[in-house]
Backbone as a printed PyTorch tensor [residue, N CA C, xyz], in Angstrom:
tensor([[[ -0.2840,  28.9160,   3.0550],
         [  0.3880,  30.2400,   3.5050],
         [  2.0390,  30.2440,   3.5750]],

        [[  2.3680,  31.2700,   3.1560],
         [  3.9680,  31.3310,   2.9350],
         [  4.2820,  32.5690,   3.5610]],

        [[  5.6330,  32.3920,   4.4070],
         [  6.2510,  33.7820,   4.8300],
         [  7.2550,  34.1650,   3.4280]],

        [[  7.2710,  35.2570,   3.3200],
         [  7.9680,  35.7620,   2.2660],
         [  9.5430,  35.3350,   2.3160]],

        [[ 10.0570,  35.2540,   3.6340],
         [ 11.2470,  35.0650,   3.8130],
         [ 12.2280,  34.0570,   2.8470]],

        [[ 11.3920,  33.0880,   2.4330],
         [ 12.1560,  31.9600,   1.6520],
         [ 11.5160,  31.7510,   0.2770]],

        [[ 10.0070,  32.0580,   0.0010],
         [  9.5640,  31.4900,  -1.1950],
         [  9.9180,  32.7780,  -2.2980]],

        [[  9.9950,  33.9570,  -1.8250],
         [ 10.2180,  34.8750,  -2.5810],
         [ 11.6950,  35.1830,  -2.8820]],

        [[ 12.4950,  35.0860,  -1.7630],
         [ 13.7600,  35.8500,  -1.8540],
         [ 14.6750,  34.5300,  -2.3040]],

        [[ 14.1880,  33.3930,  -1.8200],
         [ 15.0170,  32.2100,  -2.3350],
         [ 14.3470,  31.2340,  -3.2700]],

        [[ 13.7060,  31.6480,  -3.9840],
         [ 12.8980,  30.8980,  -5.1770],
         [ 13.9090,  29.9880,  -5.6830]],

        [[ 14.8190,  30.4510,  -5.9760],
         [ 15.7780,  29.4290,  -6.7470],
         [ 16.8370,  28.7940,  -6.1290]],

        [[ 16.5990,  28.8330,  -4.4860],
         [ 17.3130,  28.0570,  -3.5580],
         [ 16.9470,  26.6050,  -3.1600]],

        [[ 17.8890,  26.1560,  -2.2150],
         [ 17.6190,  24.9840,  -1.8180],
         [ 16.4840,  24.6910,  -1.1000]],

        [[ 16.0450,  25.6940,  -0.3540],
         [ 14.8470,  25.4410,   0.7180],
         [ 13.8230,  25.6170,  -0.3330]],

        [[ 13.5660,  26.5530,  -1.2300],
         [ 12.5240,  26.5520,  -1.9840],
         [ 12.2920,  25.2850,  -3.0220]],

        [[ 13.5960,  24.3780,  -3.3620],
         [ 13.4280,  23.3210,  -3.8530],
         [ 13.0480,  22.3160,  -3.1590]],

        [[ 13.2980,  22.1450,  -1.7440],
         [ 12.8450,  21.2080,  -0.8160],
         [ 11.1850,  21.3130,  -0.5390]],

        [[ 10.9150,  22.6360,  -0.6590],
         [  9.4150,  22.8930,  -0.4330],
         [  8.6320,  22.6280,  -1.6130]],

        [[  9.1940,  22.7490,  -2.7090],
         [  8.4150,  22.5170,  -4.0490],
         [  8.3860,  21.1150,  -4.1250]],

        [[  9.3130,  20.4820,  -3.8880],
         [  9.1910,  18.8870,  -3.9180],
         [  8.3040,  18.3680,  -2.8180]],

        [[  8.1690,  18.9020,  -1.6280],
         [  7.3340,  18.2470,  -0.6690],
         [  5.8360,  18.6340,  -1.1070]],

        [[  5.6040,  19.8200,  -1.2970],
         [  4.3050,  20.5700,  -1.5240],
         [  3.7990,  20.5060,  -2.8980]],

        [[  4.6020,  20.4110,  -3.9650],
         [  4.5320,  20.4820,  -5.3660],
         [  3.9030,  22.0070,  -5.6710]],

        [[  4.4030,  23.1080,  -5.1280],
         [  3.8530,  24.2630,  -5.3970],
         [  3.9410,  24.8140,  -6.6660]],

        [[  4.9470,  24.1090,  -7.3960],
         [  4.8100,  24.7850,  -9.1660],
         [  3.6580,  23.9830,  -9.8070]],

        [[  2.9170,  23.1590,  -9.3720],
         [  2.0970,  22.6540,  -9.9690],
         [  0.6780,  23.3970,  -9.8820]],

        [[  0.2360,  23.5420, -11.2820],
         [ -1.0750,  24.5300, -11.3140],
         [ -2.1480,  24.1010, -10.4150]],

        [[ -2.3340,  23.0290,  -9.8920],
         [ -3.4980,  22.4990,  -8.8810],
         [ -3.2710,  23.1960,  -7.7720]],

        [[ -2.3110,  23.5380,  -7.3350],
         [ -2.0170,  24.2730,  -5.9140],
         [ -2.5220,  25.5510,  -5.8170]],

        [[ -2.7940,  25.9630,  -4.5820],
         [ -3.0030,  27.4810,  -4.3960],
         [ -2.1050,  27.7910,  -3.4760]],

        [[ -1.4370,  28.8650,  -3.7720],
         [ -0.3900,  29.6230,  -3.1660],
         [ -1.0320,  30.8860,  -2.2780]],

        [[ -0.9670,  31.1390,  -1.3400],
         [ -1.6830,  32.2720,  -0.6800],
         [ -0.6670,  32.8340,   0.2650]],

        [[ -0.7990,  34.1340,   0.6040],
         [  0.1120,  34.9980,   1.2770],
         [ -0.5980,  35.9020,   1.9070]],

        [[ -0.3900,  36.3120,   3.1920],
         [ -1.1120,  37.3540,   3.8430],
         [ -0.8190,  38.7640,   3.3480]],

        [[ -1.7340,  39.6220,   3.3990],
         [ -1.4120,  41.0380,   2.9230],
         [ -0.3050,  41.5560,   3.8720]],

        [[ -0.4860,  40.9290,   5.1710],
         [  0.8310,  41.6270,   6.1360],
         [  2.0550,  41.3790,   5.5710]],

        [[  2.2970,  39.9320,   4.9950],
         [  3.6500,  39.6280,   4.3600],
         [  4.0750,  40.6860,   3.3360]],

        [[  3.0220,  40.9690,   2.4730],
         [  3.0710,  41.8540,   1.2890],
         [  3.8840,  43.3280,   2.0020]],

        [[  2.9650,  43.6730,   2.8930],
         [  3.7110,  44.9320,   3.7460],
         [  4.9670,  44.8220,   4.1600]],

        [[  5.5090,  43.5400,   4.5850],
         [  6.5130,  43.2030,   5.2260],
         [  7.7330,  43.2990,   4.1820]],

        [[  7.3320,  42.7780,   2.9350],
         [  8.0620,  42.5340,   1.7680],
         [  8.4640,  44.0580,   1.2030]],

        [[  7.4190,  45.0450,   1.1880],
         [  7.4390,  46.4440,   0.9560],
         [  8.4190,  47.0790,   1.5900]],

        [[  8.6330,  46.9680,   3.0540],
         [  9.2550,  47.5960,   3.9840],
         [ 10.9490,  47.1750,   3.7630]],

        [[ 10.9240,  45.7780,   3.4330],
         [ 12.3540,  45.0990,   3.2420],
         [ 12.9440,  45.7930,   2.1390]],

        [[ 11.9920,  46.0260,   0.8990],
         [ 12.5560,  46.4730,  -0.2520],
         [ 13.1150,  47.8290,  -0.0940]],

        [[ 12.2500,  48.6370,   0.6290],
         [ 12.7210,  50.0360,   0.8210],
         [ 14.0300,  50.1350,   1.6490]],

        [[ 14.0460,  49.3080,   2.6050],
         [ 15.2530,  49.2400,   3.7220],
         [ 16.3660,  48.8370,   3.2610]],

        [[ 16.1650,  47.9520,   1.9780],
         [ 17.6470,  47.3710,   1.3770],
         [ 17.8070,  48.0550,   0.0540]],

        [[ 17.0460,  49.2000,  -0.1750],
         [ 17.0410,  49.7640,  -1.4720],
         [ 17.2710,  49.1030,  -2.9030]],

        [[ 16.2920,  48.1280,  -3.0270],
         [ 16.0650,  47.3000,  -4.0870],
         [ 15.9770,  48.0700,  -5.1640]],

        [[ 16.3340,  47.7690,  -6.5190],
         [ 15.9860,  48.5430,  -7.6200],
         [ 14.6580,  48.1670,  -8.2900]],

        [[ 14.1630,  48.8850,  -8.8360],
         [ 12.7550,  48.9660,  -9.6540],
         [ 12.7320,  47.5790, -10.2610]],

        [[ 13.7780,  46.9810, -10.8390],
         [ 13.8160,  45.6560, -11.6080],
         [ 13.4120,  44.7210, -10.7320]],

        [[ 14.1350,  44.6400,  -9.3650],
         [ 13.8870,  43.4370,  -8.4850],
         [ 12.4730,  43.5560,  -7.9220]],

        [[ 12.1670,  44.7390,  -7.5920],
         [ 10.6740,  45.0850,  -6.9720],
         [  9.6550,  44.5190,  -8.1220]],

        [[  9.8400,  44.7450,  -9.3100],
         [  9.0750,  44.2020, -10.3540],
         [  9.0260,  43.0320, -10.5300]],

        [[ 10.0900,  42.3240, -10.2870],
         [ 10.0200,  40.7980, -10.4490],
         [  9.3000,  40.0730,  -9.3820]],

        [[  9.8350,  40.4940,  -8.0620],
         [  9.0140,  40.0980,  -6.9940],
         [  7.3520,  40.0390,  -7.0800]],

        [[  7.0240,  41.3660,  -7.6460],
         [  5.5340,  41.4490,  -7.6600],
         [  4.9370,  40.5930,  -8.9770]],

        [[  5.6570,  40.2340,  -9.9510],
         [  5.6020,  39.2200, -10.8320],
         [  5.1930,  38.1550, -10.1740]],

        [[  6.0270,  37.6390,  -9.3220],
         [  5.8530,  36.0700,  -8.4780],
         [  4.6690,  36.2940,  -7.5890]],

        [[  4.3920,  37.5530,  -7.1430],
         [  3.1810,  37.5960,  -6.1330],
         [  1.8660,  37.5860,  -6.9040]],

        [[  1.7760,  37.6670,  -8.2860],
         [  0.7150,  37.6130,  -8.8720],
         [  0.3450,  36.1590,  -8.8580]],

        [[  0.8240,  35.0890,  -8.8220],
         [  0.7290,  33.8630,  -8.4720],
         [  0.0050,  33.3690,  -6.9060]],

        [[  0.0450,  34.3580,  -6.2280],
         [ -0.6250,  34.1440,  -4.9120],
         [ -2.0510,  34.7800,  -4.5350]],

        [[ -2.9480,  34.1130,  -3.8680],
         [ -4.0980,  34.5030,  -3.4250],
         [ -3.7670,  35.3880,  -2.1230]],

        [[ -3.9610,  36.6390,  -2.4350],
         [ -3.6400,  37.6220,  -0.9780],
         [ -4.9350,  37.2900,  -0.2030]],

        [[ -4.5590,  36.9200,   1.1640],
         [ -5.3890,  36.8510,   2.2690],
         [ -5.4630,  38.1900,   2.8270]],

        [[ -6.6450,  39.0820,   2.8750],
         [ -6.9290,  40.2190,   3.6050],
         [ -7.1370,  39.8240,   5.3650]],

        [[ -6.8640,  40.8040,   6.1220],
         [ -6.9890,  40.6890,   7.5230],
         [ -8.4330,  40.9930,   7.9790]],

        [[ -9.1630,  41.5650,   7.4220],
         [-10.3730,  42.3220,   7.8000],
         [-11.7680,  41.3160,   7.9710]],

        [[-11.3200,  39.7460,   7.7230],
         [-12.5110,  38.9410,   7.7360],
         [-12.8590,  38.7670,   9.2590]],

        [[-14.2270,  38.4460,   9.5570],
         [-14.6530,  37.7890,  11.0170],
         [-13.6240,  36.9640,  11.6540]],

        [[-13.4040,  35.8400,  10.7170],
         [-12.3760,  34.7010,  11.2600],
         [-10.9690,  35.1650,  11.4870]],

        [[-10.4080,  36.0700,  10.7130],
         [ -9.1430,  36.1680,  10.9280],
         [ -9.1660,  37.3570,  12.3070]],

        [[-10.0770,  38.0730,  12.3250],
         [-10.0510,  38.9730,  13.5390],
         [-10.1950,  38.0870,  14.7660]],

        [[-11.0580,  37.1380,  14.7470],
         [-11.2390,  36.4480,  16.0370],
         [ -9.8630,  35.4520,  16.2610]],

        [[ -9.4470,  34.8440,  15.2920],
         [ -8.2590,  34.1940,  15.3560],
         [ -7.1300,  34.9490,  15.8450]],

        [[ -7.0530,  36.1550,  15.4620],
         [ -6.0360,  36.9410,  15.9130],
         [ -5.9550,  37.0110,  17.3970]],

        [[ -7.2810,  37.2570,  17.9850],
         [ -7.4220,  37.4800,  19.6790],
         [ -7.0470,  35.9820,  20.3460]],

        [[ -7.6240,  34.9230,  19.4630],
         [ -7.4600,  33.7290,  20.2950],
         [ -6.1640,  33.3520,  20.1940]],

        [[ -5.2430,  33.5310,  18.9230],
         [ -3.9470,  33.1190,  19.0160],
         [ -3.1180,  34.1060,  19.8650]],

        [[ -3.1310,  35.1720,  20.1230],
         [ -2.5460,  36.2250,  20.9420],
         [ -2.8020,  35.7930,  22.5230]],

        [[ -4.2140,  35.2680,  22.7730],
         [ -4.2860,  34.9060,  24.0470],
         [ -3.9260,  33.6860,  24.4960]],

        [[ -3.6130,  32.8490,  23.5190],
         [ -3.2420,  31.3690,  23.8510],
         [ -1.8600,  31.4120,  23.8290]],

        [[ -1.0890,  32.3020,  23.0300],
         [  0.4610,  32.2750,  23.1510],
         [  0.8720,  32.8680,  24.3830]],

        [[ -0.0240,  33.8470,  24.8680],
         [  0.3610,  34.4630,  26.4200],
         [ -0.0560,  33.5320,  27.5300]],

        [[ -0.6540,  31.9590,  27.0900],
         [ -1.0680,  31.2380,  28.2210],
         [ -2.4410,  31.7450,  28.8200]],

        [[ -3.1200,  32.8710,  28.3330],
         [ -4.5130,  33.2690,  28.7720],
         [ -5.6280,  33.0740,  27.8870]],

        [[ -5.6740,  31.9590,  27.3580],
         [ -7.0180,  31.7320,  26.4670],
         [ -7.6860,  30.6130,  27.4770]],

        [[ -8.9670,  31.0340,  27.9770],
         [ -9.6150,  30.1960,  28.6420],
         [-10.2410,  28.8100,  28.1220]],

        [[ -9.9220,  27.8290,  29.0160],
         [-10.1360,  26.4790,  28.2910],
         [ -9.1230,  25.8420,  27.3220]],

        [[ -8.1320,  26.5540,  26.9250],
         [ -7.0840,  26.0670,  26.0650],
         [ -5.6790,  26.4480,  26.5610]],

        [[ -5.3510,  25.9150,  27.6880],
         [ -3.8740,  25.8090,  28.1530],
         [ -2.7370,  25.8130,  26.9980]],

        [[ -1.5090,  26.5060,  27.2290],
         [ -0.3320,  26.0530,  26.4650],
         [  0.0710,  24.4730,  26.8160]],

        [[  0.3600,  23.8930,  25.8680],
         [  0.9470,  22.3690,  26.0370],
         [  2.0600,  22.4190,  27.1580]],

        [[  2.1970,  21.3410,  27.4990],
         [  2.9970,  20.9050,  28.8440],
         [  4.6570,  21.2280,  28.2040]],

        [[  5.1740,  21.9670,  28.8040],
         [  6.5100,  22.1690,  28.5220],
         [  6.6370,  23.3420,  27.7260]],

        [[  5.7170,  24.1320,  27.4060],
         [  5.8260,  25.3680,  26.7580],
         [  5.4530,  26.5320,  27.5940]],

        [[  6.1470,  27.6520,  27.6170],
         [  6.0030,  28.7480,  28.3030],
         [  5.1920,  29.9060,  27.3820]],

        [[  4.5300,  30.8730,  28.2490],
         [  3.9440,  31.8600,  27.3680],
         [  4.7570,  32.7590,  26.4990]],

        [[  4.3570,  33.4350,  25.5930],
         [  5.3600,  34.2680,  24.6260],
         [  4.4990,  35.3510,  24.1050]],

        [[  5.0890,  36.5270,  23.9270],
         [  4.4240,  37.5150,  23.2930],
         [  5.1720,  37.4840,  21.7270]],

        [[  3.7570,  37.2040,  20.8610],
         [  4.2740,  37.0980,  19.5400],
         [  4.1620,  38.5000,  18.5310]],

        [[  5.3260,  38.5840,  17.6000],
         [  5.0800,  39.8750,  17.0210],
         [  3.5840,  40.2130,  16.3560]],

        [[  3.1880,  41.4880,  16.4220],
         [  1.9110,  41.5370,  15.6280],
         [  1.8090,  41.1160,  14.3200]],

        [[  2.7790,  41.3440,  13.3430],
         [  2.6980,  40.8120,  12.2980],
         [  2.5300,  39.3010,  12.3180]],

        [[  3.4110,  38.6040,  12.8850],
         [  3.2130,  37.1210,  13.1650],
         [  1.8610,  36.5480,  13.6900]],

        [[  1.2200,  37.3470,  14.2700],
         [ -0.2820,  37.2250,  14.9190],
         [ -1.0840,  37.2300,  13.7300]],

        [[ -1.0270,  38.1760,  12.7790],
         [ -1.8260,  38.2830,  11.7590],
         [ -1.5780,  37.2380,  10.6340]],

        [[ -0.2700,  36.9070,  10.5300],
         [ -0.1830,  35.8460,   9.3070],
         [ -0.6260,  34.4400,   9.8280]],

        [[ -0.3950,  34.1240,  11.2720],
         [ -0.7810,  32.8840,  11.8440],
         [ -2.5070,  33.0270,  11.6960]],

        [[ -3.0400,  34.0610,  12.1570],
         [ -4.5120,  34.3140,  12.1150],
         [ -4.8780,  33.8580,  10.7260]],

        [[ -4.2950,  34.6570,   9.5360],
         [ -4.6260,  34.1170,   8.3480],
         [ -4.3960,  32.6550,   7.7290]],

        [[ -3.4420,  32.3020,   8.3160],
         [ -3.2620,  30.7090,   7.8700],
         [ -4.3810,  29.8320,   8.7660]],

        [[ -4.8290,  30.1560,   9.9190],
         [ -5.6340,  29.5010,  10.6740],
         [ -7.1710,  29.4470,  10.0010]],

        [[ -7.4050,  30.6900,   9.5830],
         [ -8.8270,  31.0450,   8.9450],
         [ -8.9320,  30.3610,   7.4890]],

        [[ -8.1420,  30.2520,   6.9010],
         [ -8.0030,  29.8130,   5.6060],
         [ -7.6000,  28.0750,   5.5230]],

        [[ -7.0770,  27.6700,   6.6550],
         [ -6.8680,  26.1780,   6.7420],
         [ -5.6260,  25.9640,   5.9470]],

        [[ -4.7430,  26.9500,   5.5450],
         [ -3.5040,  26.6730,   4.7330],
         [ -2.5060,  26.2670,   5.6530]],

        [[ -1.5990,  25.6770,   5.1670],
         [ -0.2710,  25.3150,   5.9550],
         [  0.7060,  26.4060,   5.9430]],

        [[  1.3350,  26.7400,   6.8920],
         [  2.0860,  27.9530,   6.9730],
         [  3.6110,  27.3550,   6.8200]],

        [[  4.3920,  27.7590,   5.6630],
         [  5.6770,  27.2530,   5.5290],
         [  6.4020,  28.4320,   5.8610]],

        [[  7.5760,  28.2550,   6.6390],
         [  8.1320,  29.4110,   7.3120],
         [  9.6170,  28.7540,   7.4710]],

        [[ 10.4090,  29.9920,   7.8660],
         [ 11.7600,  29.7520,   8.1000],
         [ 11.8830,  30.2170,   9.5420]],

        [[ 10.7460,  30.6170,   9.9750],
         [ 10.7230,  31.3980,  11.5050],
         [  9.9510,  30.6340,  12.5100]],

        [[ 10.7050,  30.2220,  13.4950],
         [ 10.2070,  29.4100,  14.7390],
         [  9.1580,  30.0400,  15.3150]],

        [[  8.8250,  31.1200,  15.1850],
         [  7.9890,  31.8660,  16.0850],
         [  6.4380,  31.2580,  16.1360]],

        [[  6.1090,  30.3070,  15.0250],
         [  4.9280,  29.9240,  14.9410],
         [  4.7480,  28.2090,  15.5770]],

        [[  5.9930,  27.8660,  15.8430],
         [  5.9810,  26.2620,  16.3380],
         [  5.0080,  25.9330,  17.3390]],

        [[  4.5810,  26.8840,  18.4350],
         [  3.9600,  26.2960,  19.4720],
         [  2.3780,  26.5330,  19.0090]],

        [[  1.9660,  26.9410,  17.8190],
         [  0.7730,  26.9210,  17.2340],
         [  0.4140,  25.7160,  16.4870]],

        [[  1.2570,  25.0090,  16.2860],
         [  1.3010,  23.7610,  15.2360],
         [  0.3760,  22.7750,  15.8550]],

        [[ -0.7460,  22.4270,  15.1170],
         [ -1.8060,  21.2620,  15.6340],
         [ -2.6890,  21.9270,  16.5750]],

        [[ -2.6500,  23.1970,  16.8810],
         [ -3.5160,  23.7180,  17.7560],
         [ -4.4880,  24.6030,  16.9680]],

        [[ -3.6590,  25.8290,  16.0870],
         [ -4.5730,  26.6620,  15.4440],
         [ -3.9520,  26.3920,  13.8040]],

        [[ -3.1460,  26.3250,  13.6550],
         [ -2.3450,  26.0110,  12.1150],
         [ -1.6900,  24.7500,  11.9240]],

        [[ -1.8320,  24.3380,  10.5320],
         [ -0.4880,  23.5150,  10.0150],
         [  0.5330,  24.2960,   9.6430]],

        [[  1.7470,  23.6120,  10.2750],
         [  2.9940,  24.3470,  10.1130],
         [  4.1360,  23.5160,   9.7460]],

        [[  4.6750,  24.0720,   8.7610],
         [  6.1930,  23.2850,   8.4050],
         [  7.1280,  24.1630,   8.4660]],

        [[  7.9680,  23.9930,   9.4110],
         [  9.4150,  24.8320,   9.4560],
         [ 10.4040,  24.1410,   8.7340]],

        [[ 11.3150,  25.2630,   8.2400],
         [ 12.4920,  24.9570,   7.4660],
         [ 13.5960,  25.6280,   8.0690]],

        [[ 14.6160,  24.5720,   8.6600],
         [ 15.7850,  25.3630,   9.1840],
         [ 16.6730,  26.1630,   8.1890]],

        [[ 16.9090,  27.2270,   7.9550],
         [ 17.8720,  27.6040,   6.8400],
         [ 19.2070,  26.7800,   6.9190]],

        [[ 19.7100,  26.6510,   8.2380],
         [ 21.0400,  26.1170,   8.2320],
         [ 21.1000,  24.7150,   7.5620]],

        [[ 19.9670,  23.9810,   7.3320],
         [ 19.8640,  22.8710,   6.8280],
         [ 20.0380,  22.8000,   5.1640]],

        [[ 19.8850,  24.1390,   4.8580],
         [ 19.9240,  24.2930,   3.0890],
         [ 20.9530,  25.1280,   2.8250]],

        [[ 22.0820,  25.0530,   3.5010],
         [ 23.2400,  26.0470,   3.0190],
         [ 24.1190,  25.2900,   2.1330]]])
């Protein structure tokens, strides 16, 4: 599972090269997945930044390589609630690990995390908002953008 922030926009950049080297994403044997929510975020970003038709078409061409994960499955819906409750320190029988405080996750991030958890995909992201879920709900690999400038 990928966040759109790097794989699409920086597909020729240093972060994408590092990710491809680590996970061999360009190999035909791997499955690239993206949450339908990330595609919605991408559509909003394209409109807000006034991207031209050629750039939007190019991005959708890249998206054709992805398995789109819907959010209307029972597992995704259940995990959305569990991840939200866990993040707020209110999931019965599963407290936050020592040293972590409760937090409100963005609704889109909850959907993306639930999609990754339901599919068992590794969430590759430049977003720190998922770190507290690593090893509890999701496989998570964080890439710090400043490390790839």
